[in-house]
Amino acid sequence: MLSPRSSPTRDTVGLDGLWRFALDTRVGAAPWTSRLDSPLEAPVPASYNDLFVDADIRDHVGVVWYQREVRVPRGWADERVVLRFGSVTHAAQVYVDDRLVAEHTGGYTPFEADLTGTVEPGEEFRLTVGVDNRLTNETIPPGTLSSGPDGRQRQSYLHDFYNYAGIARSVRLCSTPTTFVEDITVATGRDGAAGMVDYRVEIAGEAVDLAAVRVRAIDEAGRTVAEGHGPEGVLRIEDVTLWQPGAAYLYGLVVELVTAGETADSYTQPFGVRTVEVRGTQFLINGEPFYFTGFGKHEDTPVRGKGHDDAYLVHDFQLLEWTGANSFRTSHYPYAEEVLDFADRHGIVVIDETAAVGLNLGVMGGLTGVPPTPTFAPENFGGATRDVHAQHLRELIERDKNHPSVVMWSLANEPASNEDGAREYFEPLVELARKLDPTRPLTYSAVMFATPQNDQIGDLFDVLSINRYYGWYVFTGDLATAEHYLEQDLRGWVQRFGKPVMMSEYGADTQPGLHSVWDAPWSEEYQSDYLAMYHRVFDRIPEFLGEHVWNFADFQTSAGIHRVDGNKKGVFTRDRKPKAAAFALRRRWLGLNRRKPGSGTAVG
Ligand code: BDP
């Protein structure tokens, strides 16, 4: 799915701002036939949960309504009119006046509604969106609904981050010609000093048979560097400037549809020329070994929840650069498209993760990891869950396939890969991902109950990403014992699978301002010592290809006795102030990047 962009033949109108807002429990189930009768207004983009001083809204389980009026620009006669949502968490019903025009399930991927013929240029229509935050065995991520003694629904889920909901990304009204570029796929390679650009264009609409496709690649100065004709082909860019970690360079693929000698549609797709490959135990970008330094992140800020915010985007990337991070994982769901565009432009490497977090009933078994009922049983996460997971994967790859910053897909976070049924569940998803994108390696993040001895899926993937909390959830405060078991564990993965291994999570909750001369959990010193212990182990393992600390910043969680106002494993606080560990990481990563070629961060 193409990102909305204006072009000589396309316009976009932003619909962000304040919308009328109401809980369905207060206004009923069918408000789209009229104006929402509610005094509340909610900003788009933002999660709605933390906006109001009202526990009923924060804890609401079910549907909320958003509404606003939209005027279609006068000049859009004879155009195709499309409404485009960056995301609605987790399911949406979209009404134009009293007509249902789109439904979508999956809270972190975009969707569109074609309004051509439904709305009139120059006229106003009432746009109403029902937003459903419920998670079940047939949503990704999954969750469980129950009802309390007061008769109200309760939601539980198998991940710790708070289930923020709402219209968290931008909404746009877009025009395209009636014969239009529907999709573009770009894959790049190298031939000596030249860049090879494999492209495929899909077109749709009224006059598809009459339309010819013309493409050209332009460099950052706008100069044409290669040209081609037809819906598929290979362009050759002589003396190509590669997209490199820490040194981004983007070309544009200008795609034009020509009918009767006229440009019917025009769309420019940014792309970078780079290669990605796992060879032996190395991760190669442009043929050079790449060592990941960085974090698992969250889309999480005060008040806005998971709403996209450009100010935090810019600031977070500044802090990534400051710490010497060259990469991050979009734990535990696809992030806003603006984030990936920014990573493309600034040379930060991304591991792009699906929203499949919590496919693991073992977490309910606590530290024993013994599930009360098998995770992959049909009544839990069976074929229906997998179908939704597959659909989500399709939407993710379709959205993000052209981002040079995305170097690997992560299919799930901490699934019960140690349980029977895991292989049957994951094998078809791995096949699907490879079919949809043969160019990028695959990974998943392994939970602590999945060991080198009992994991059932590691051989299906290219990189083994390991989440471990030795020294935190186990051997708390005993870093010497933690170090021993961590090393044994990581070496076990290397030995069994012979694949590259990286740490996708390691971290310790830390209260800023708490200090100790002892190995005292929650102190700033403990967080630094804990990370240093992990780094000693990583540096002893040659097959190791990267370290992503959990987490970049503190984030909000659901209520729980082991969380005090959220998860505090951030190296930065929720408002992005550094804890002591941030300085320690900076020292390590800037030094490390100097030593490891291709690791990408410019050293200041
Ligand atoms: C891991 C999860 C992550 C949690 C983390 C923690 O992957 O989402 O936030 O534990 O407990 O198991 O801090």
Short mmCIF file of C-alpha atoms in Angstrom, two decimals, residues 181-487:
data_model
loop_
_atom_site.label_atom_id
_atom_site.label_comp_id
_atom_site.label_asym_id
_atom_site.label_seq_id
_atom_site.Cartn_x
_atom_site.Cartn_y
_atom_site.Cartn_z
CA VAL A 181 -0.58 3.71 -9.54
CA GLU A 182 -1.80 1.28 -6.93
CA ASP A 183 1.45 -0.17 -5.65
CA ILE A 184 5.19 -0.08 -6.23
CA THR A 185 7.76 -2.65 -5.10
CA VAL A 186 11.46 -1.88 -5.20
CA ALA A 187 14.29 -4.31 -4.44
CA THR A 188 17.90 -3.33 -4.87
CA GLY A 189 21.21 -5.00 -5.56
CA ARG A 190 24.70 -4.13 -6.76
CA ASP A 191 26.79 -4.85 -9.80
CA GLY A 192 30.25 -3.50 -9.04
CA ALA A 193 29.92 0.26 -8.64
CA ALA A 194 26.42 0.24 -10.14
CA GLY A 195 23.14 -0.11 -8.26
CA MET A 196 20.50 -2.46 -9.67
CA VAL A 197 16.91 -1.48 -9.00
CA ASP A 198 14.28 -4.11 -9.56
CA TYR A 199 10.89 -2.45 -9.71
CA ARG A 200 7.30 -3.57 -10.14
CA VAL A 201 4.34 -1.24 -10.58
CA GLU A 202 0.73 -2.20 -10.14
CA ILE A 203 -1.91 -0.05 -11.71
CA ALA A 204 -5.66 0.00 -11.26
CA GLY A 205 -8.73 1.95 -12.28
CA GLU A 206 -10.74 2.75 -15.35
CA ALA A 207 -8.25 2.79 -18.19
CA VAL A 208 -5.64 0.27 -17.07
CA ASP A 209 -5.32 -1.28 -20.53
CA LEU A 210 -4.58 2.05 -22.14
CA ALA A 211 -1.96 3.21 -19.66
CA ALA A 212 1.76 2.94 -20.30
CA VAL A 213 4.19 3.00 -17.39
CA ARG A 214 7.25 5.25 -17.49
CA VAL A 215 9.77 5.22 -14.64
CA ARG A 216 12.92 7.10 -13.80
CA ALA A 217 15.22 7.18 -10.83
CA ILE A 218 16.24 10.59 -9.56
CA ASP A 219 19.06 11.34 -7.15
CA GLU A 220 18.88 13.68 -4.15
CA ALA A 221 19.60 16.65 -6.41
CA GLY A 222 16.65 15.68 -8.63
CA ARG A 223 18.83 14.56 -11.56
CA THR A 224 17.61 11.59 -13.58
CA VAL A 225 20.10 8.75 -13.19
CA ALA A 226 18.22 5.88 -14.87
CA GLU A 227 15.07 5.41 -16.94
CA GLY A 228 12.79 2.56 -17.86
CA HIS A 229 9.48 1.59 -19.39
CA GLY A 230 6.83 -0.93 -18.51
CA PRO A 231 5.31 -2.15 -15.26
CA GLU A 232 8.37 -4.23 -14.33
CA GLY A 233 12.04 -3.93 -15.00
CA VAL A 234 15.53 -3.34 -13.73
CA LEU A 235 17.19 0.07 -13.67
CA ARG A 236 20.93 0.46 -13.51
CA ILE A 237 22.37 3.40 -11.60
CA GLU A 238 26.04 3.90 -12.45
CA ASP A 239 28.35 4.96 -9.59
CA VAL A 240 25.54 4.51 -7.16
CA THR A 241 25.55 6.15 -3.74
CA LEU A 242 24.56 3.42 -1.32
CA TRP A 243 22.14 3.73 1.57
CA GLN A 244 24.39 2.99 4.52
CA PRO A 245 23.75 2.78 8.24
CA GLY A 246 24.71 6.21 9.55
CA ALA A 247 24.97 7.60 6.01
CA ALA A 248 21.55 7.53 4.41
CA TYR A 249 21.11 8.31 0.74
CA LEU A 250 17.71 8.19 -0.92
CA TYR A 251 16.78 8.11 -4.56
CA GLY A 252 13.26 8.64 -5.85
CA LEU A 253 11.52 6.32 -8.28
CA VAL A 254 9.24 8.60 -10.30
CA VAL A 255 6.45 6.45 -11.70
CA GLU A 256 4.21 7.96 -14.36
CA LEU A 257 1.19 6.52 -16.08
CA VAL A 258 0.75 7.84 -19.55
CA THR A 259 -2.52 7.63 -21.47
CA ALA A 260 -2.94 9.22 -24.90
CA GLY A 261 0.35 11.07 -24.48
CA GLU A 262 -0.74 12.70 -21.20
CA THR A 263 0.52 12.01 -17.70
CA ALA A 264 -2.47 10.36 -16.09
CA ASP A 265 -0.82 9.73 -12.72
CA SER A 266 2.51 10.42 -11.10
CA TYR A 267 3.93 9.14 -7.84
CA THR A 268 7.44 9.29 -6.43
CA GLN A 269 8.56 6.41 -4.25
CA PRO A 270 11.70 7.05 -2.19
CA PHE A 271 14.16 4.16 -2.06
CA GLY A 272 17.72 3.44 -1.02
CA VAL A 273 20.16 1.11 -2.74
CA ARG A 274 21.51 -1.41 -0.26
CA THR A 275 21.82 -5.14 0.23
CA VAL A 276 21.14 -7.26 3.28
CA GLU A 277 22.33 -10.81 3.81
CA VAL A 278 22.97 -13.29 6.58
CA ARG A 279 26.11 -15.24 5.75
CA GLY A 280 27.35 -17.79 8.25
CA THR A 281 27.08 -16.01 11.55
CA GLN A 282 27.38 -12.52 10.10
CA PHE A 283 24.75 -9.95 9.24
CA LEU A 284 25.94 -8.10 6.16
CA ILE A 285 24.66 -4.73 5.00
CA ASN A 286 26.19 -3.82 1.63
CA GLY A 287 28.50 -6.80 2.11
CA GLU A 288 29.97 -5.45 5.37
CA PRO A 289 29.44 -6.98 8.80
CA PHE A 290 26.92 -5.00 10.80
CA TYR A 291 26.77 -5.10 14.60
CA PHE A 292 23.44 -3.88 16.01
CA THR A 293 23.59 -1.41 18.89
CA GLY A 294 20.37 0.10 20.17
CA PHE A 295 17.10 -0.60 21.87
CA GLY A 296 13.71 -2.16 21.86
CA LYS A 297 11.39 0.85 21.90
CA HIS A 298 7.72 1.59 22.38
CA GLU A 299 5.40 4.17 20.94
CA ASP A 300 4.61 5.65 24.32
CA THR A 301 4.56 9.19 25.65
CA PRO A 302 2.77 10.98 28.48
CA VAL A 303 -0.80 12.10 27.71
CA ARG A 304 -0.68 11.04 24.04
CA GLY A 305 -0.19 7.34 24.80
CA LYS A 306 0.60 5.67 21.49
CA GLY A 307 -0.33 8.70 19.41
CA HIS A 308 2.32 9.60 16.87
CA ASP A 309 4.20 12.78 17.78
CA ASP A 310 6.82 14.36 15.49
CA ALA A 311 8.51 16.20 18.39
CA TYR A 312 9.18 12.94 20.24
CA LEU A 313 10.21 11.35 16.94
CA VAL A 314 12.93 13.92 16.36
CA HIS A 315 14.04 13.92 19.98
CA ASP A 316 14.15 10.12 20.26
CA PHE A 317 16.34 9.89 17.17
CA GLN A 318 18.62 12.55 18.62
CA LEU A 319 18.97 10.46 21.75
CA LEU A 320 19.60 7.31 19.71
CA GLU A 321 22.43 9.07 17.94
CA TRP A 322 23.73 10.52 21.18
CA THR A 323 23.96 7.06 22.79
CA GLY A 324 25.69 5.63 19.71
CA ALA A 325 22.71 3.45 18.80
CA ASN A 326 22.65 2.48 15.14
CA SER A 327 19.34 0.60 15.22
CA PHE A 328 16.14 -0.30 17.07
CA ARG A 329 13.39 -2.90 17.01
CA THR A 330 9.78 -1.79 16.60
CA SER A 331 8.82 -3.79 19.68
CA HIS A 332 6.06 -4.97 19.79
CA TYR A 333 4.08 -3.76 16.76
CA PRO A 334 4.62 -1.83 13.52
CA TYR A 335 5.35 1.83 14.26
CA ALA A 336 3.93 4.86 12.46
CA GLU A 337 5.08 5.22 8.85
CA GLU A 338 6.62 8.60 9.75
CA VAL A 339 9.07 6.76 12.01
CA LEU A 340 10.32 4.52 9.22
CA ASP A 341 10.51 7.42 6.76
CA PHE A 342 12.65 9.23 9.30
CA ALA A 343 14.88 6.19 9.83
CA ASP A 344 15.30 5.97 6.03
CA ARG A 345 16.37 9.59 5.86
CA HIS A 346 18.71 9.42 8.84
CA GLY A 347 20.40 6.05 8.38
CA ILE A 348 19.06 4.26 11.42
CA VAL A 349 18.57 0.51 10.95
CA VAL A 350 15.21 -1.04 11.90
CA ILE A 351 14.08 -4.53 12.85
CA ASP A 352 10.40 -4.37 11.96
CA GLU A 353 8.18 -6.43 14.27
CA THR A 354 4.60 -7.64 13.91
CA ALA A 355 2.10 -7.06 16.70
CA ALA A 356 2.23 -10.76 17.60
CA VAL A 357 3.20 -10.31 21.23
CA GLY A 358 1.79 -12.62 23.89
CA LEU A 359 1.34 -15.88 21.96
CA ASN A 360 2.44 -17.54 25.15
CA LEU A 361 0.28 -18.84 27.95
CA GLY A 362 3.44 -19.83 29.80
CA VAL A 363 3.75 -16.26 31.07
CA MET A 364 0.66 -16.97 33.15
CA GLY A 365 2.67 -19.72 34.79
CA GLY A 366 4.99 -17.04 36.19
CA LEU A 367 8.63 -17.95 36.56
CA THR A 368 7.90 -21.65 36.15
CA GLY A 369 6.67 -21.00 32.61
CA VAL A 370 4.27 -23.92 32.84
CA PRO A 371 1.18 -22.97 30.85
CA PRO A 372 -2.21 -23.67 32.46
CA THR A 373 -3.34 -24.91 29.05
CA PRO A 374 -1.29 -25.47 25.86
CA THR A 375 -0.67 -22.21 23.99
CA PHE A 376 -1.18 -23.55 20.48
CA ALA A 377 -4.28 -25.64 21.24
CA PRO A 378 -7.23 -24.89 18.91
CA GLU A 379 -9.22 -23.32 21.76
CA ASN A 380 -6.32 -20.94 22.48
CA PHE A 381 -4.07 -19.86 19.62
CA GLY A 382 -4.98 -22.15 16.77
CA GLY A 383 -5.68 -21.78 13.07
CA ALA A 384 -7.92 -18.73 13.45
CA THR A 385 -5.22 -16.82 15.34
CA ARG A 386 -2.67 -17.83 12.75
CA ASP A 387 -4.89 -16.60 9.91
CA VAL A 388 -5.14 -13.20 11.58
CA HIS A 389 -1.38 -13.24 12.20
CA ALA A 390 -0.83 -14.04 8.49
CA GLN A 391 -3.11 -11.20 7.39
CA HIS A 392 -1.27 -8.82 9.72
CA LEU A 393 2.07 -9.96 8.30
CA ARG A 394 0.79 -9.29 4.76
CA GLU A 395 -0.27 -5.79 5.74
CA LEU A 396 3.06 -5.10 7.45
CA ILE A 397 5.20 -6.25 4.55
CA GLU A 398 2.99 -4.52 2.03
CA ARG A 399 3.37 -1.27 3.97
CA ASP A 400 7.07 -1.41 4.80
CA LYS A 401 8.74 -3.38 1.97
CA ASN A 402 10.31 -0.30 0.34
CA HIS A 403 12.05 1.11 3.41
CA PRO A 404 15.83 0.72 3.16
CA SER A 405 16.07 1.14 6.94
CA VAL A 406 14.10 -2.08 7.47
CA VAL A 407 16.66 -4.89 7.34
CA MET A 408 14.80 -7.75 9.03
CA TRP A 409 11.24 -8.84 9.91
CA SER A 410 10.51 -10.04 13.43
CA LEU A 411 7.53 -12.36 13.25
CA ALA A 412 6.68 -12.44 16.96
CA ASN A 413 7.84 -11.44 20.40
CA GLU A 414 8.26 -14.22 22.94
CA PRO A 415 5.95 -16.84 21.47
CA ALA A 416 5.81 -20.19 23.28
CA SER A 417 8.44 -21.57 20.89
CA ASN A 418 9.26 -24.22 23.49
CA GLU A 419 5.77 -25.75 23.32
CA ASP A 420 4.36 -28.41 21.04
CA GLY A 421 2.44 -26.86 18.19
CA ALA A 422 4.87 -23.94 17.80
CA ARG A 423 6.42 -25.38 14.68
CA GLU A 424 3.06 -26.09 13.04
CA TYR A 425 1.99 -22.56 13.93
CA PHE A 426 5.12 -20.78 12.64
CA GLU A 427 6.21 -22.81 9.62
CA PRO A 428 3.49 -21.44 7.29
CA LEU A 429 4.08 -17.89 8.54
CA VAL A 430 7.79 -18.14 7.81
CA GLU A 431 6.98 -19.46 4.33
CA LEU A 432 4.54 -16.63 3.76
CA ALA A 433 7.04 -13.98 4.86
CA ARG A 434 9.73 -15.41 2.56
CA LYS A 435 7.30 -15.45 -0.35
CA LEU A 436 6.16 -11.89 0.26
CA ASP A 437 9.71 -10.64 0.71
CA PRO A 438 12.56 -12.90 -0.39
CA THR A 439 15.10 -10.13 0.30
CA ARG A 440 15.04 -9.73 4.08
CA PRO A 441 16.11 -12.14 6.84
CA LEU A 442 13.62 -13.27 9.47
CA THR A 443 13.80 -13.46 13.22
CA TYR A 444 11.62 -13.77 16.35
CA SER A 445 12.46 -12.86 19.93
CA ALA A 446 12.83 -15.90 22.15
CA VAL A 447 11.30 -15.93 25.62
CA MET A 448 13.33 -17.10 28.61
CA PHE A 449 11.37 -20.39 28.83
CA ALA A 450 12.55 -21.22 25.31
CA THR A 451 16.01 -22.67 25.74
CA PRO A 452 18.54 -24.01 23.26
CA GLN A 453 17.33 -27.45 24.33
CA ASN A 454 13.57 -27.09 23.96
CA ASP A 455 13.02 -24.39 21.30
CA GLN A 456 11.15 -25.85 18.32
CA ILE A 457 11.43 -23.14 15.67
CA GLY A 458 14.94 -21.59 15.69
CA ASP A 459 16.09 -23.43 12.58
CA LEU A 460 13.28 -21.85 10.52
CA PHE A 461 14.72 -18.35 11.02
CA ASP A 462 17.92 -16.56 9.95
CA VAL A 463 18.86 -14.72 13.13
CA LEU A 464 18.16 -15.82 16.69
CA SER A 465 17.07 -12.89 18.82
CA ILE A 466 17.14 -13.70 22.50
CA ASN A 467 15.32 -11.92 25.36
CA ARG A 468 16.90 -12.60 28.75
CA TYR A 469 16.61 -11.20 32.25
CA TYR A 470 19.36 -13.01 34.19
CA GLY A 471 20.13 -10.69 37.07
CA TRP A 472 16.63 -9.26 37.06
CA TYR A 473 13.74 -11.75 37.09
CA VAL A 474 16.13 -14.55 38.01
CA PHE A 475 19.30 -14.27 40.13
CA THR A 476 18.09 -10.83 41.13
CA GLY A 477 20.99 -8.86 42.58
CA ASP A 478 23.48 -11.69 41.91
CA LEU A 479 25.27 -10.64 38.77
CA ALA A 480 28.04 -13.24 39.14
CA THR A 481 25.60 -16.15 38.93
CA ALA A 482 23.64 -14.33 36.25
CA GLU A 483 26.79 -13.95 34.14
CA HIS A 484 27.51 -17.67 34.31
CA TYR A 485 24.02 -18.73 33.19
CA LEU A 486 23.72 -16.03 30.53
CA GLU A 487 26.92 -17.17 28.85
#
